[in-house]
Amino acid sequence: MVSRIRLEDRECPLSTTVGHVGEWWTLLILHDAFDGYTRFDQFQENLGISSSMLTTRLKTLVEDGLLERRPYQTHPTRYEYLLTDLGRSLRPVVVALAAWGNSRLAPEERSMILVDAETGREVEPVVVDAVTGRRLDDSEAFVYAAGPAASEIMRARYEGRART
């Protein structure tokens, strides 16, 4: 099978991330895991996913270190799937994706919103620079630049994009 990723994109963090979580069912399984689902039957019932597809996706999430497979019953052996620290670190990404989707809808058309657990007040997630607190949605103020491990191709792509 021919890879969908170009050779020069294999070092790109966006390309590698999409390779791990860019599949439809994977994001939905992670979303359910963030909501507290841990068991195969819970995922299957909530998502309406076939058992073979769910088995494949859970196996990949475990192999990628996003979920941990742990037995919760011995006779017969049954497993639960728990988020790892790496898996939990994806929550802001999923929250941002859902917020982007909601931003294209009228408030009365939204079937799911993010709220403060204490107050019930709807919140608006934004991505900001941890140092300055500035929003990162301005593509002129914040640009990608080649990092220390960048190949010549990556360096050429981002040459002159940022003051360093």
Short mmCIF file of C-alpha atoms in Angstrom, two decimals:
data_model
loop_
_atom_site.label_atom_id
_atom_site.label_comp_id
_atom_site.label_asym_id
_atom_site.label_seq_id
_atom_site.Cartn_x
_atom_site.Cartn_y
_atom_site.Cartn_z
CA MET A 1 0.00 0.00 0.00
CA VAL A 2 1.34 3.45 -0.94
CA SER A 3 1.70 5.91 1.94
CA ARG A 4 -0.58 8.95 1.85
CA ILE A 5 2.10 11.05 3.50
CA ARG A 6 4.74 12.61 1.31
CA LEU A 7 8.30 11.85 2.33
CA GLU A 8 8.95 15.47 3.32
CA ASP A 9 5.81 15.53 5.51
CA ARG A 10 6.91 12.60 7.67
CA GLU A 11 8.77 15.00 9.95
CA CYS A 12 5.81 17.39 10.15
CA PRO A 13 4.06 17.17 13.55
CA LEU A 14 0.69 17.82 11.94
CA SER A 15 1.11 14.91 9.52
CA THR A 16 2.20 12.51 12.25
CA THR A 17 -0.64 13.62 14.55
CA VAL A 18 -3.22 13.11 11.82
CA GLY A 19 -1.73 9.67 11.30
CA HIS A 20 -2.54 8.84 14.92
CA VAL A 21 -5.91 10.51 15.48
CA GLY A 22 -7.15 11.78 12.13
CA GLU A 23 -9.59 8.96 11.52
CA TRP A 24 -13.29 9.62 12.20
CA TRP A 25 -13.88 6.78 14.69
CA THR A 26 -10.64 7.44 16.56
CA LEU A 27 -11.66 10.99 17.49
CA LEU A 28 -15.14 9.83 18.52
CA ILE A 29 -13.72 7.03 20.70
CA LEU A 30 -11.37 9.54 22.35
CA HIS A 31 -14.30 11.92 22.89
CA ASP A 32 -16.22 9.13 24.62
CA ALA A 33 -13.15 8.29 26.72
CA PHE A 34 -12.96 11.95 27.83
CA ASP A 35 -16.62 11.60 28.86
CA GLY A 36 -15.74 8.62 31.08
CA TYR A 37 -16.49 5.65 28.84
CA THR A 38 -14.01 2.81 29.39
CA ARG A 39 -15.62 -0.43 28.27
CA PHE A 40 -15.98 -1.96 24.83
CA ASP A 41 -19.75 -2.30 25.08
CA GLN A 42 -20.10 1.35 26.20
CA PHE A 43 -18.16 2.60 23.18
CA GLN A 44 -20.04 0.28 20.84
CA GLU A 45 -23.48 1.19 22.14
CA ASN A 46 -22.84 4.92 22.20
CA LEU A 47 -21.15 5.14 18.80
CA GLY A 48 -23.06 2.45 16.91
CA ILE A 49 -19.72 1.19 15.59
CA SER A 50 -19.20 -2.39 14.42
CA SER A 51 -17.30 -4.63 16.82
CA SER A 52 -14.56 -5.30 14.25
CA MET A 53 -14.01 -1.57 13.60
CA LEU A 54 -14.03 -0.81 17.32
CA THR A 55 -11.57 -3.62 18.02
CA THR A 56 -9.22 -2.28 15.35
CA ARG A 57 -9.43 1.32 16.56
CA LEU A 58 -8.99 0.43 20.25
CA LYS A 59 -5.97 -1.73 19.38
CA THR A 60 -4.40 1.17 17.49
CA LEU A 61 -5.10 3.62 20.33
CA VAL A 62 -3.43 1.21 22.76
CA GLU A 63 -0.44 0.67 20.44
CA ASP A 64 -0.07 4.44 20.02
CA GLY A 65 -0.03 4.88 23.81
CA LEU A 66 -3.25 6.91 24.00
CA LEU A 67 -5.25 4.25 25.85
CA GLU A 68 -4.23 1.53 28.28
CA ARG A 69 -5.97 -1.85 28.10
CA ARG A 70 -6.58 -3.26 31.58
CA PRO A 71 -8.60 -6.31 32.73
CA TYR A 72 -11.55 -5.51 34.98
CA GLN A 73 -13.07 -9.02 35.10
CA THR A 74 -11.43 -12.46 35.06
CA HIS A 75 -14.19 -15.02 34.25
CA PRO A 76 -14.52 -14.38 31.37
CA THR A 77 -11.69 -11.90 30.94
CA ARG A 78 -13.01 -8.47 30.06
CA TYR A 79 -10.97 -5.31 29.49
CA GLU A 80 -11.46 -1.62 29.96
CA TYR A 81 -9.67 1.11 28.06
CA LEU A 82 -8.31 3.97 30.12
CA LEU A 83 -6.79 7.20 28.88
CA THR A 84 -3.06 7.51 29.42
CA ASP A 85 -1.39 10.84 30.16
CA LEU A 86 -0.64 11.08 26.44
CA GLY A 87 -4.28 10.40 25.61
CA ARG A 88 -5.52 12.96 28.15
CA SER A 89 -3.19 15.53 26.62
CA LEU A 90 -5.32 15.39 23.45
CA ARG A 91 -8.42 16.70 25.22
CA PRO A 92 -7.71 20.37 24.43
CA VAL A 93 -7.39 19.44 20.75
CA VAL A 94 -10.76 17.66 20.73
CA VAL A 95 -12.33 20.54 22.70
CA ALA A 96 -10.97 23.01 20.14
CA LEU A 97 -12.33 20.93 17.22
CA ALA A 98 -15.78 20.77 18.81
CA ALA A 99 -15.71 24.52 19.53
CA TRP A 100 -14.79 25.22 15.91
CA GLY A 101 -17.75 23.11 14.79
CA ASN A 102 -20.10 24.89 17.18
CA SER A 103 -18.88 28.31 16.06
CA ARG A 104 -20.41 27.62 12.64
CA LEU A 105 -23.84 26.95 14.16
CA ALA A 106 -26.49 29.21 15.62
CA PRO A 107 -26.70 28.75 19.42
CA GLU A 108 -30.05 26.95 19.13
CA GLU A 109 -28.56 24.44 16.66
CA ARG A 110 -25.79 23.22 19.00
CA SER A 111 -26.35 19.73 20.39
CA MET A 112 -23.33 19.82 22.72
CA ILE A 113 -21.64 22.75 24.42
CA LEU A 114 -18.69 23.10 26.79
CA VAL A 115 -19.65 24.49 30.18
CA ASP A 116 -17.95 25.28 33.47
CA ALA A 117 -18.70 22.25 35.71
CA GLU A 118 -19.31 24.46 38.76
CA THR A 119 -21.44 27.23 37.28
CA GLY A 120 -22.95 25.60 34.19
CA ARG A 121 -21.92 28.69 32.23
CA GLU A 122 -20.99 28.07 28.61
CA VAL A 123 -17.31 28.69 27.92
CA GLU A 124 -15.53 29.61 24.71
CA PRO A 125 -12.31 27.65 24.24
CA VAL A 126 -9.44 29.49 22.55
CA VAL A 127 -5.85 28.51 21.89
CA VAL A 128 -3.35 30.95 23.37
CA ASP A 129 0.39 31.29 23.80
CA ALA A 130 1.23 30.07 27.31
CA VAL A 131 3.79 32.85 27.84
CA THR A 132 1.93 35.93 26.57
CA GLY A 133 -1.70 34.78 26.66
CA ARG A 134 -2.15 36.04 23.08
CA ARG A 135 -4.62 34.16 20.88
CA LEU A 136 -2.93 32.04 18.22
CA ASP A 137 -5.61 32.42 15.54
CA ASP A 138 -3.75 35.26 13.76
CA SER A 139 -1.73 33.56 11.01
CA GLU A 140 0.28 36.72 10.34
CA ALA A 141 1.35 37.25 13.95
CA PHE A 142 2.18 33.58 14.52
CA VAL A 143 3.91 31.57 11.80
CA TYR A 144 5.63 28.20 11.60
CA ALA A 145 9.40 28.12 11.32
CA ALA A 146 11.86 25.28 10.86
CA GLY A 147 12.81 23.65 14.14
CA PRO A 148 16.20 22.33 15.24
CA ALA A 149 15.61 18.86 13.74
CA ALA A 150 14.24 20.14 10.42
CA SER A 151 15.49 18.58 7.20
CA GLU A 152 16.71 20.74 4.32
CA ILE A 153 13.29 20.41 2.69
CA MET A 154 11.55 21.64 5.84
CA ARG A 155 14.09 24.47 6.24
CA ALA A 156 13.51 25.56 2.64
CA ARG A 157 9.73 25.52 3.17
CA TYR A 158 9.91 27.89 6.14
CA GLU A 159 12.91 29.98 5.13
CA GLY A 160 12.34 33.67 5.88
CA ARG A 161 9.00 33.10 7.62
CA ALA A 162 10.04 34.21 11.11
CA ARG A 163 12.63 36.40 12.71
CA THR A 164 15.00 34.21 14.73
#
